[in-house]
Tab-separated table of C-alpha atoms and ligand atoms in Angstrom:
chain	number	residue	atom	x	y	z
C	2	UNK	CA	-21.594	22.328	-16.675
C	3	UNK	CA	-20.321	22.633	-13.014
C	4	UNK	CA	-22.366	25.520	-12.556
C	5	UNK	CA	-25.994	23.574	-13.291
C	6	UNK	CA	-25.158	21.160	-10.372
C	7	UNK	CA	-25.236	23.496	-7.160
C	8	UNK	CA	-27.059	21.122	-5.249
C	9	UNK	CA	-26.373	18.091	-6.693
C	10	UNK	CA	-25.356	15.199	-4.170
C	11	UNK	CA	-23.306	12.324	-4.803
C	12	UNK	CA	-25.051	9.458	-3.333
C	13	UNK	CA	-22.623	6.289	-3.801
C	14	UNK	CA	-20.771	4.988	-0.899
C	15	UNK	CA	-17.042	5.501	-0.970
C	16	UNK	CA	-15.674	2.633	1.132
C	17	UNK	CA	-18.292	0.269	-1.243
C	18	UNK	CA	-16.288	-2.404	-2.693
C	19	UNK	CA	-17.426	-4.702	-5.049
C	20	UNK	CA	-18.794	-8.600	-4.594
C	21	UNK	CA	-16.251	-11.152	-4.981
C	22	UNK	CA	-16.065	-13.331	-7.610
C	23	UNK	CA	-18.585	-16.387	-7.885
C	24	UNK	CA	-15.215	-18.871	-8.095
C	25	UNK	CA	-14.180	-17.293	-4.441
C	26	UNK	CA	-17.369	-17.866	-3.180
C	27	UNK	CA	-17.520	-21.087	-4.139
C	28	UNK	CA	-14.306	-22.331	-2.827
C	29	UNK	CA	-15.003	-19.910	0.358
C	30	UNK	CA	-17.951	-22.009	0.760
C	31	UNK	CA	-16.100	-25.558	-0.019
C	32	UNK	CA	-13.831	-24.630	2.515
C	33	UNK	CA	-16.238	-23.962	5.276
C	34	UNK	CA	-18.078	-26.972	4.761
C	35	UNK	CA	-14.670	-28.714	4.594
C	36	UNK	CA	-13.680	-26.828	7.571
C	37	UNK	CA	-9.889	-26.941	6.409
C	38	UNK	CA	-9.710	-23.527	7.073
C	39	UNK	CA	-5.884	-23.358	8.546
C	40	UNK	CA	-2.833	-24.060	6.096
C	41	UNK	CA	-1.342	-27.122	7.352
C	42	UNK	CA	-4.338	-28.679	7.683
C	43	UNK	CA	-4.824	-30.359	4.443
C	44	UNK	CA	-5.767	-33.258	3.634
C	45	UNK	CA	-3.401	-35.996	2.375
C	46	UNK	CA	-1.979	-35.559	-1.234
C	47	UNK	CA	-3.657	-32.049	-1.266
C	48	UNK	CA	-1.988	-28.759	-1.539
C	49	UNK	CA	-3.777	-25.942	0.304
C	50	UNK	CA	-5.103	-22.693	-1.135
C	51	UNK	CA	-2.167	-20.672	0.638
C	52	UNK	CA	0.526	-22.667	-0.929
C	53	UNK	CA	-1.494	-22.105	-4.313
C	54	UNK	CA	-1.372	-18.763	-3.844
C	55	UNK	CA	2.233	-18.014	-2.859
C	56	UNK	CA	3.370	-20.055	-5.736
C	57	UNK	CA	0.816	-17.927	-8.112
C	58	UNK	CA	1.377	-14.703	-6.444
C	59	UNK	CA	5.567	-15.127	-6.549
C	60	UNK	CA	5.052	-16.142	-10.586
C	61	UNK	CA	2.816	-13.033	-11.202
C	62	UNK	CA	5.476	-10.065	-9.662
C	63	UNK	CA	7.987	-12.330	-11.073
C	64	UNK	CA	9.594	-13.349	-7.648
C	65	UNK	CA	11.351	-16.147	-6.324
C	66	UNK	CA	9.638	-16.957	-3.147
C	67	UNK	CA	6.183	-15.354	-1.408
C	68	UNK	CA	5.503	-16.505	1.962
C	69	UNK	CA	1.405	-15.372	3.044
C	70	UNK	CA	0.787	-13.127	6.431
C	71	UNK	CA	-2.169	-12.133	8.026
C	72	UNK	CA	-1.724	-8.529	6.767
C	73	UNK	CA	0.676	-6.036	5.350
C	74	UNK	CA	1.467	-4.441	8.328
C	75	UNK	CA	2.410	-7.901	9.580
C	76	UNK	CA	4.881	-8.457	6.774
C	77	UNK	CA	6.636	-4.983	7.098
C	78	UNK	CA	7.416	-6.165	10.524
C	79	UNK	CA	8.155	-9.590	9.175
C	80	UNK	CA	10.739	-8.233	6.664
C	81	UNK	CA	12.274	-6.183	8.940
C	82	UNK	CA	13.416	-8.526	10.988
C	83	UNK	CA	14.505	-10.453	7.852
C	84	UNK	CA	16.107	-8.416	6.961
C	85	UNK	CA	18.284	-8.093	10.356
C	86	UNK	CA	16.703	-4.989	11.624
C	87	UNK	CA	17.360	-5.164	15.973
C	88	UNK	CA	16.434	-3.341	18.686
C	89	UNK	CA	17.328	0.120	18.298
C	90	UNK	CA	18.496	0.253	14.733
C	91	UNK	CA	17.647	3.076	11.859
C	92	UNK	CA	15.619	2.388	9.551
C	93	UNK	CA	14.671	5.246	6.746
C	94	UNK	CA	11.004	5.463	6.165
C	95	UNK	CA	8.424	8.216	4.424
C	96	UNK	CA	7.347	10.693	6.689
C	97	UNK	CA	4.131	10.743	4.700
C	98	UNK	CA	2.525	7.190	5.424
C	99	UNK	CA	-0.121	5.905	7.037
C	100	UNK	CA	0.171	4.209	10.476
C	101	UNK	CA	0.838	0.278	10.036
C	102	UNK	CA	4.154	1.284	8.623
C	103	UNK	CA	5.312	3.652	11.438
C	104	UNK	CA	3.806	0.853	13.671
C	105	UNK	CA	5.969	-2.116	12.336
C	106	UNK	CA	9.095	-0.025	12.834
C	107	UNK	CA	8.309	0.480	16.312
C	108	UNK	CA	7.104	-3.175	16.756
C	109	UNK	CA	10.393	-4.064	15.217
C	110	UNK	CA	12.176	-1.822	17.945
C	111	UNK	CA	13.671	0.091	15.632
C	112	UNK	CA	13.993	4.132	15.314
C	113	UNK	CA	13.061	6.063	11.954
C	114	UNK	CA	14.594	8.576	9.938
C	115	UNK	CA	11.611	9.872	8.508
C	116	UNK	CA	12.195	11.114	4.514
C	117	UNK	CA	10.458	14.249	3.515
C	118	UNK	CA	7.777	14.175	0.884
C	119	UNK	CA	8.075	15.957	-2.417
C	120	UNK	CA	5.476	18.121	-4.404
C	121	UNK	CA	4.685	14.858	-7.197
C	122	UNK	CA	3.530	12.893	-3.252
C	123	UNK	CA	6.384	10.742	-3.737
C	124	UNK	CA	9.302	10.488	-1.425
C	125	UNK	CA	11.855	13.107	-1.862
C	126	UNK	CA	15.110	11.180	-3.432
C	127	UNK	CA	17.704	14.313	-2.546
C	128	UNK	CA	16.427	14.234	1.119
C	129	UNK	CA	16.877	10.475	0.960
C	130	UNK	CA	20.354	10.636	-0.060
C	131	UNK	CA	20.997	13.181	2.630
C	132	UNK	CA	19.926	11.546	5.663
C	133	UNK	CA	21.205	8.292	4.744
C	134	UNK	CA	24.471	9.755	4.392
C	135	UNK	CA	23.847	11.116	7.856
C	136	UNK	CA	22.271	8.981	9.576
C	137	UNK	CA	24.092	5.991	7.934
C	138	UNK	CA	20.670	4.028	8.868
C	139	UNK	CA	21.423	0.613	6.585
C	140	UNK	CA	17.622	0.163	5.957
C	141	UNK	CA	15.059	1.754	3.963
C	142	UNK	CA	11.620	0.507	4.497
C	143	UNK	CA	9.912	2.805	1.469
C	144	UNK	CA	6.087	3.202	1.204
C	145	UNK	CA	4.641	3.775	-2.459
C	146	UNK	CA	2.545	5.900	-0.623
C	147	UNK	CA	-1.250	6.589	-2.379
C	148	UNK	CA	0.537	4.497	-5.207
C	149	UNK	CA	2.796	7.333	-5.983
C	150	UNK	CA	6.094	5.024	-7.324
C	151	UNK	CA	9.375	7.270	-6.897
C	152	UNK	CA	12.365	6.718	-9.483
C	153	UNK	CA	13.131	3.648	-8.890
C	154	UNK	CA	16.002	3.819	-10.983
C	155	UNK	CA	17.671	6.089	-8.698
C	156	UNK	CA	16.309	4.520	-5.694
C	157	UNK	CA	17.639	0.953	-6.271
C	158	UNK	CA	21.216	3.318	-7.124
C	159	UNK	CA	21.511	5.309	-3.801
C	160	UNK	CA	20.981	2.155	-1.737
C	161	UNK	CA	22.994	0.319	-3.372
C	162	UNK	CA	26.128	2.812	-3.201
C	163	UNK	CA	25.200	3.502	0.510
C	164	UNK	CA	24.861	-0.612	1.311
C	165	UNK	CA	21.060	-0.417	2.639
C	166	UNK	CA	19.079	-3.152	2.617
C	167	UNK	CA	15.277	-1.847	0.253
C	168	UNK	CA	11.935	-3.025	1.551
C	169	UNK	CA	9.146	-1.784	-0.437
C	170	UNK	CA	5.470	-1.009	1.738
C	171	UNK	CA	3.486	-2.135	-1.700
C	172	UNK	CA	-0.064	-1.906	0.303
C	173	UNK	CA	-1.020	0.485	-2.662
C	174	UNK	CA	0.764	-0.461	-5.362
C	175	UNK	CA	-0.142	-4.540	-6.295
C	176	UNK	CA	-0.153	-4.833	-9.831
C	177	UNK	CA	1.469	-1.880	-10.756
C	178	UNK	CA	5.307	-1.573	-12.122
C	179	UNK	CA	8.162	0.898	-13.040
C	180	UNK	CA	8.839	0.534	-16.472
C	181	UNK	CA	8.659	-2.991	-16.929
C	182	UNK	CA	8.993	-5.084	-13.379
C	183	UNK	CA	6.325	-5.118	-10.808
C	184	UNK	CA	6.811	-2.480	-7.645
C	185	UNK	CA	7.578	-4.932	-4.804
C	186	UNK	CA	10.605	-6.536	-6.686
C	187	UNK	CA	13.324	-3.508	-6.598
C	188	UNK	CA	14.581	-4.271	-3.322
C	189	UNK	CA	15.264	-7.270	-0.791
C	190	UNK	CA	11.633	-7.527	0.008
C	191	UNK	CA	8.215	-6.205	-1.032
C	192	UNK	CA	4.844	-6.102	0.989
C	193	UNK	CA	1.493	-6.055	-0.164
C	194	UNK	CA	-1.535	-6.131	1.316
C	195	UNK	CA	-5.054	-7.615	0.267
C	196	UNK	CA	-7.251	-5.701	3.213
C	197	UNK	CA	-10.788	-4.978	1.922
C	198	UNK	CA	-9.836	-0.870	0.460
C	199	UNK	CA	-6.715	-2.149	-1.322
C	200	UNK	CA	-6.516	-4.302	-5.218
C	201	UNK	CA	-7.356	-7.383	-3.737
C	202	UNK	CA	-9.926	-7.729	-1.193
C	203	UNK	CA	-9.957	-10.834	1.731
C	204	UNK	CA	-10.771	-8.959	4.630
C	205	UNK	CA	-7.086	-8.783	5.593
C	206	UNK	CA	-3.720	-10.397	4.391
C	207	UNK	CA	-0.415	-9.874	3.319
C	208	UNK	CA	2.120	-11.143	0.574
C	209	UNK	CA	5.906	-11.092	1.558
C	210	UNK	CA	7.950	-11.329	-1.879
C	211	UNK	CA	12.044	-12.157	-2.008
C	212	UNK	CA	14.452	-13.722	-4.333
C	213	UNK	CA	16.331	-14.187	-1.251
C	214	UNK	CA	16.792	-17.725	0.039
C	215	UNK	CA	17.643	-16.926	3.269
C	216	UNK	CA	14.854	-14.459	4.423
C	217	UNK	CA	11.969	-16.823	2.380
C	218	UNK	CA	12.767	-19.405	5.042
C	219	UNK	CA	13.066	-16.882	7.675
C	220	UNK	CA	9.470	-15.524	6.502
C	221	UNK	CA	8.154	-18.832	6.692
C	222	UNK	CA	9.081	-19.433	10.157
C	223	UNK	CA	7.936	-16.391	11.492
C	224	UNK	CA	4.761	-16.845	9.731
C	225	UNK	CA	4.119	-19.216	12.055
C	226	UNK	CA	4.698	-22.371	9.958
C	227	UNK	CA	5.717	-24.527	13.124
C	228	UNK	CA	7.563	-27.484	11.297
C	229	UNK	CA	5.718	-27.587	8.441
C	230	UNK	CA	7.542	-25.513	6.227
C	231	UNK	CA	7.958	-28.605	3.939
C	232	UNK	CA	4.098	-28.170	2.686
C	233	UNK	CA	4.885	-24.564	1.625
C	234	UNK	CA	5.539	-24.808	-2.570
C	235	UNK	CA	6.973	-21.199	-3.088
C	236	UNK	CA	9.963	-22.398	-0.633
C	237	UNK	CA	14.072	-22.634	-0.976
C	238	UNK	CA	15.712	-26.098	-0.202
C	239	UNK	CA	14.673	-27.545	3.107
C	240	UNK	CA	18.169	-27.496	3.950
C	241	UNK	CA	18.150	-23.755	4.625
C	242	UNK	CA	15.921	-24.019	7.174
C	243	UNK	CA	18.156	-26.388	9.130
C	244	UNK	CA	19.729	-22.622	9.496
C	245	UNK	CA	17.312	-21.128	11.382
C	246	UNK	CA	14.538	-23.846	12.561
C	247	UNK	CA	16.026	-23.092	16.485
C	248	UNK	CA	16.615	-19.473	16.350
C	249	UNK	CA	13.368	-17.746	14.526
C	250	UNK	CA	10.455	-17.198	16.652
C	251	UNK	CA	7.022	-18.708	15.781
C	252	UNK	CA	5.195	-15.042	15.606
C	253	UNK	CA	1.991	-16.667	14.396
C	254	UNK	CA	1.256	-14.465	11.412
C	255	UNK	CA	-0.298	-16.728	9.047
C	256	UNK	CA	-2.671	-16.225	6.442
C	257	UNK	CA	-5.972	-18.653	6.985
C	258	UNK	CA	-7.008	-20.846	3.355
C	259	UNK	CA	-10.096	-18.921	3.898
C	260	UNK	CA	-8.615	-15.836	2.974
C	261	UNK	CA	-6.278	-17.348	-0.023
C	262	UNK	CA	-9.567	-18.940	-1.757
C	263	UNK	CA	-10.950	-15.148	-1.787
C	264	UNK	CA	-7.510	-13.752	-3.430
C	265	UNK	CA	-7.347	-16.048	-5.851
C	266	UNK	CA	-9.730	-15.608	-8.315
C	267	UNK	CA	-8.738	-12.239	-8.175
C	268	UNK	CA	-5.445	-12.305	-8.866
C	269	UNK	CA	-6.726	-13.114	-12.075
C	270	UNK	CA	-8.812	-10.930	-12.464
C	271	UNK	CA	-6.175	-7.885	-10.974
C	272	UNK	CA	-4.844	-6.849	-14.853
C	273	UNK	CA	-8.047	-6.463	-15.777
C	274	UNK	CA	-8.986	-4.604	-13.036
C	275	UNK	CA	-6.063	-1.888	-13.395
C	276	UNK	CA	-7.437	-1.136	-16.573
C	277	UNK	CA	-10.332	-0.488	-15.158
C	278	UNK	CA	-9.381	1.891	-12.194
C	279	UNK	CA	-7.089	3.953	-14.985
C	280	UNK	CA	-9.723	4.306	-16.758
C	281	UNK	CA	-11.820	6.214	-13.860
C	282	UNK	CA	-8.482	7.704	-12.919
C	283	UNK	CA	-7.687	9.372	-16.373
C	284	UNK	CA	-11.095	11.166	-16.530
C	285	UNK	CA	-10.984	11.845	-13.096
C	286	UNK	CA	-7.219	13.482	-13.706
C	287	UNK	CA	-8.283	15.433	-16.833
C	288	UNK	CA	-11.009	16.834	-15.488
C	289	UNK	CA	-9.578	18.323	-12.137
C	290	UNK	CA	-6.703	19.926	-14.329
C	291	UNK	CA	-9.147	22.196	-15.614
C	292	UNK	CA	-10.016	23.804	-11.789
C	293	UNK	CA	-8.319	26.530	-10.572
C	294	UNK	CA	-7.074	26.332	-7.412
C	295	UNK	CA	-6.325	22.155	-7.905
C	296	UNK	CA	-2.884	20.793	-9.291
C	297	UNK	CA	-2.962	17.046	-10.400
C	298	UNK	CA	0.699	15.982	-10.576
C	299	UNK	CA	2.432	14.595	-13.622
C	300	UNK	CA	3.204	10.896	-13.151
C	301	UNK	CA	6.824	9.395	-14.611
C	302	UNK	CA	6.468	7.927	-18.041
C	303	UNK	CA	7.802	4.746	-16.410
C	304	UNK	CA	5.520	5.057	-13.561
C	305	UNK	CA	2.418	2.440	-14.879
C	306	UNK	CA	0.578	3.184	-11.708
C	307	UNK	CA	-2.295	1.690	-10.500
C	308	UNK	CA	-5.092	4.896	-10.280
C	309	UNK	CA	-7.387	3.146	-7.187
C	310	UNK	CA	-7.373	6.696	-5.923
C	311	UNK	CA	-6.335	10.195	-6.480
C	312	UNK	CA	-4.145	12.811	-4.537
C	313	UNK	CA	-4.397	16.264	-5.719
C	314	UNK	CA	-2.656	19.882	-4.406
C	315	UNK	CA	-4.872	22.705	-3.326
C	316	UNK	CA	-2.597	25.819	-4.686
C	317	UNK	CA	-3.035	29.422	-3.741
C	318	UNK	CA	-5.920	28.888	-0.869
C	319	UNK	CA	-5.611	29.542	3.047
C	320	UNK	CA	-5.585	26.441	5.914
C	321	UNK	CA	-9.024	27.541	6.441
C	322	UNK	CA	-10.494	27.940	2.526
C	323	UNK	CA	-9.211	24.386	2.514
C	324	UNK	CA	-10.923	23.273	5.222
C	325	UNK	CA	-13.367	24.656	3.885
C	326	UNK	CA	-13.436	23.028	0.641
C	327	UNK	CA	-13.253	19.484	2.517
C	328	UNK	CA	-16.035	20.162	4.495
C	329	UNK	CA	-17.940	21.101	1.355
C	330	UNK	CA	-17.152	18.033	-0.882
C	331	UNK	CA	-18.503	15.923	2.253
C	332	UNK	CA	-21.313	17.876	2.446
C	333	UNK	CA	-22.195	16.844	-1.192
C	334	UNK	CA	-21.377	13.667	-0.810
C	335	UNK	CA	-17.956	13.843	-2.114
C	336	UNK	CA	-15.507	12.360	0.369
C	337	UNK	CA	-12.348	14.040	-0.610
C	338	UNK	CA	-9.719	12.955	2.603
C	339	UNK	CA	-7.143	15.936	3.254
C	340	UNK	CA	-3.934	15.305	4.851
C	341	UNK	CA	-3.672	19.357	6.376
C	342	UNK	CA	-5.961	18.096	9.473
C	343	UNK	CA	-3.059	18.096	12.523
C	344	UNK	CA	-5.696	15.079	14.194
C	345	UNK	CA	-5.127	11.746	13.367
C	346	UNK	CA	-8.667	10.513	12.263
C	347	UNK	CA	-9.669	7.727	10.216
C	348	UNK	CA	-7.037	6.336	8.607
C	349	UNK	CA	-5.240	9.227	7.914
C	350	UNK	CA	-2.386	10.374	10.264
C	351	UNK	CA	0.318	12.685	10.201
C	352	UNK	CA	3.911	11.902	11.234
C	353	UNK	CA	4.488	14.249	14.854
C	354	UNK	CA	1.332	12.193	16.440
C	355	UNK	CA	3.285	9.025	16.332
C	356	UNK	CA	4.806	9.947	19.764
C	357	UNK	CA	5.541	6.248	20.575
C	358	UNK	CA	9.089	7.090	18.870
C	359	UNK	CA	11.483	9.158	20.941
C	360	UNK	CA	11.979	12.079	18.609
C	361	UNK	CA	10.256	13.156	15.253
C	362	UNK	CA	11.873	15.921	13.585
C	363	UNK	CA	9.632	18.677	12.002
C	364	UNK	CA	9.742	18.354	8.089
C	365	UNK	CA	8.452	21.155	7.102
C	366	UNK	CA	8.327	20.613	3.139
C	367	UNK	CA	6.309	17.663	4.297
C	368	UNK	CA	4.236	19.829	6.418
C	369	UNK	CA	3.576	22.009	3.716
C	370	UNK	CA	3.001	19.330	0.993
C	371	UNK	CA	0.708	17.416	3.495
C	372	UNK	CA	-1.248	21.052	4.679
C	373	UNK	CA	-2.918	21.133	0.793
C	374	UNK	CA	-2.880	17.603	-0.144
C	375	UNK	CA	-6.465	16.032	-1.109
C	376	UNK	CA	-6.972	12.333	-1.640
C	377	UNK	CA	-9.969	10.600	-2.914
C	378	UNK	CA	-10.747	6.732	-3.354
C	379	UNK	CA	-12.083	5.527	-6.907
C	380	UNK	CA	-13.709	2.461	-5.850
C	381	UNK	CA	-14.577	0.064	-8.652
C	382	UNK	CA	-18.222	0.797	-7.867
C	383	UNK	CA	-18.295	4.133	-9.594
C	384	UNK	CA	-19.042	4.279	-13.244
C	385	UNK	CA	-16.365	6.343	-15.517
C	386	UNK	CA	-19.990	8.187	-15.574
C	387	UNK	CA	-19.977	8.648	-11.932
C	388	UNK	CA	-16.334	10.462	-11.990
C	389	UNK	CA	-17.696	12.735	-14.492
C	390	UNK	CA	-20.583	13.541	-11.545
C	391	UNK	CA	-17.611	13.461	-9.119
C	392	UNK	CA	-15.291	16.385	-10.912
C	393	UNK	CA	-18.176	18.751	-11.836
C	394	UNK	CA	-18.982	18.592	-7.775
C	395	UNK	CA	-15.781	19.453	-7.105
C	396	UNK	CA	-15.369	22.300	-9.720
C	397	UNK	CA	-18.371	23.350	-8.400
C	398	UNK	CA	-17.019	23.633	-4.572
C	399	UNK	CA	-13.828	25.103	-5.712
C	400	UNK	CA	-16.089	27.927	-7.272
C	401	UNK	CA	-18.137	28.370	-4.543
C	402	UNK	CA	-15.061	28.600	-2.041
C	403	UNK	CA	-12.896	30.598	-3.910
C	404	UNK	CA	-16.507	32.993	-5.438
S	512	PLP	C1	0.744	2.675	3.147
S	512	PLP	C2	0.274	1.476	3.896
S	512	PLP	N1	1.171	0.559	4.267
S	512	PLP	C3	0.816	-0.548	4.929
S	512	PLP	C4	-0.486	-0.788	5.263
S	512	PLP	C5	-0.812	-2.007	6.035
S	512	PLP	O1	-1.698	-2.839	5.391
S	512	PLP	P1	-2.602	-3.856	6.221
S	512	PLP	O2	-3.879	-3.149	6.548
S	512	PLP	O3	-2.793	-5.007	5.285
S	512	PLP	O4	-1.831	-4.222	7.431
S	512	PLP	C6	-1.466	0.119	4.899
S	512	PLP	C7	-2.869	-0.128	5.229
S	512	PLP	O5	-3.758	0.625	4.993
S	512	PLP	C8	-1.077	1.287	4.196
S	512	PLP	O6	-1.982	2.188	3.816
């Protein structure tokens, strides 16, 4: 089959996401004519759409508390410094991860000790247990990176015989879980983001879940709540923030009701939605298996991932053959991202240009994981048809490359 396509071209746009549902539009619009478009400003006896949603999204991952920021990135710096993180602390982190997460750490003032990256794109648990021993950092601020979900099992074990405190970067993984319980809810404090590529799309936003007491009402104060943390419904007792009312910054973070009335409808509509991307993942996984040159790796039985995109290895070719290759799929309208170019560009970076931090080590399993590793988006806009169209392109490119 691959060989009939040599010149086919994939036409569909990669970063296309789809419309959002009529019920978001509506309220989207009922809000503008309202113009009650920031949180505390609602009217008497009414309980705005951000409240609504933190109560929803905390009851859906099966959390306490969620307090709404303005994005992900926002909340990783949020939780850090819930968390206690100060000015020159450790904190472990993923050395393969893309550049909020790097960024909130250094916003937070903190160093890293970055984690190597293991062949299944998850973070490597030995190396883990290593440096923390070490480095005897006391927080671990872990990306699900690509929605690649380590062990959490083990994860949740090594921090807690080594005392660190487990945030979990979710900005990939909403709505999926490790065996049974939703990724985000393993450590002190998951992330997740709604930005327009990720499972929920509002433009930007971010969802800060804890069954914590203490950092929900520090979360709501840096949010930006001013006094008003009484209108928040996903909340701990009022009395708690007697605690903290005079010593936690107003950081201004919050999330707008605009942005809540487009989340949502689809929160509802997000286990549906899974189903959906697996789908277009599974064919997309089964068919790349079959081309030489391309390892797919085995997810965890208990990993019930969520397959928005796909990362695969490119085995047994040279820097430039997979160059190459890249350039290729992109020619054809394929746009296959590869983590081997040293350049940051587009979203993609690789750890040794964040030079804002003192000192990054060289990882050099990373180095070599990240020198072959593709990645491709499955937007919800392709058809399980269009993967098929999408895999005999690539087969096709391998075969040309490799002729
Ligand atoms: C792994 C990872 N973490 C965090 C973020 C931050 O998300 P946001 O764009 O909502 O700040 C992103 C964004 O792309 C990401 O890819």
């Amino acid at each position: 089959m691959a060989n009939n396509l040599p010149d086919l071209i994939f036409e569909k746009e990669f970063t296309k996401q789809e419309s959002l549902p009529t019920e978001a539009i509506e309220r989207a619009n009922e809000l503008l004519q309202s113009g009650r478009l920031h949180r505390y400003n609602n009217a008497p006896g009414e309980e705005s759409d951000v409240a609504l949603l933190e109560r929803e999204f905390a009851d859906y991952v099966g959390s306490k508390y969620c307090v709404a920021l303005s994005s992900c990135g926002s909340s990783l710096y949020v939780a850090l410094k819930c968390a206690g993180v100060q000015h020159g602390d450790l904190v472990l982190s993923n050395a393969f991860t893309l550049a909020p997460v790097p960024g909130a750490i250094e916003h937070a003032g903190a160093q890293p000790i970055l984690v190597e990256c293991g062949e299944d794109f998850c973070i490597d648990l030995g190396d883990l247990e290593r440096q923390a021993v070490l480095s005897k950092a006391p927080y671990f601020l872990m990306s699900h990176m690509r929605g690649h979900i380590a062990d959490m099992d083990r994860t949740v074990d090594i921090c807690k015989q080594l005392g660190i405190k487990l945030i979990e970067d979710c900005a990939h993984t909403m709505g999926a879980k490790w065996g049974s319980r939703f990724s985000g809810t393993f450590g002190l404090i998951g992330c997740f983001s709604t930005q327009t590529y990720k499972h929920i799309n509002s433009g930007e936003g971010g969802l800060l879940v804890t069954d914590d007491e203490r950092v929900a009402a520090q979360a709501i104060l840096y949010s930006g709540s001013y006094m008003f943390f009484d209108r928040h419904i996903s909340k701990p007792d009022v009395k708690i923030f007697e605690e903290f009312k005079y010593i936690v910054p107003n950081l201004s973070l919050r999330m707008s009701n605009f942005q809540a009335a487009l989340i949502r409808p689809q929160l509802r509509l997000l286990h549906q939605r899974v189903a959906q991307w697996n789908e277009r993942y599974r064919v997309l996984e089964a068919r790349l298996k079959q081309i030489p040159h391309i390892r797919v790796p085995e997810r965890a039985q208990k990993e019930n991932f969520v397959g928005s995109s796909i990362q695969f290895a490119l085995e047994g070719l040279s820097g430039p053959e997979a160059e190459a290759f890249v350039g290729e799929c992109h020619r054809r309208g394929v746009a296959v991202m590869w983590f081997g170019r040293q350049e940051p560009q587009g979203y993609t970076s690789r750890y040794q240009t964040w030079r804002y931090f003192n000192s990054v080590p060289r990882l050099e399993q990373t180095d070599h994981v990240l020198d072959f590793m593709c990645d491709m988006r499955i937007p919800l806009t392709f058809s399980v048809e269009d993967c098929g169209v999408l895999a005999s392109i690539i087969e096709n490119v391998m075969r040309s490359i490799t002729r």
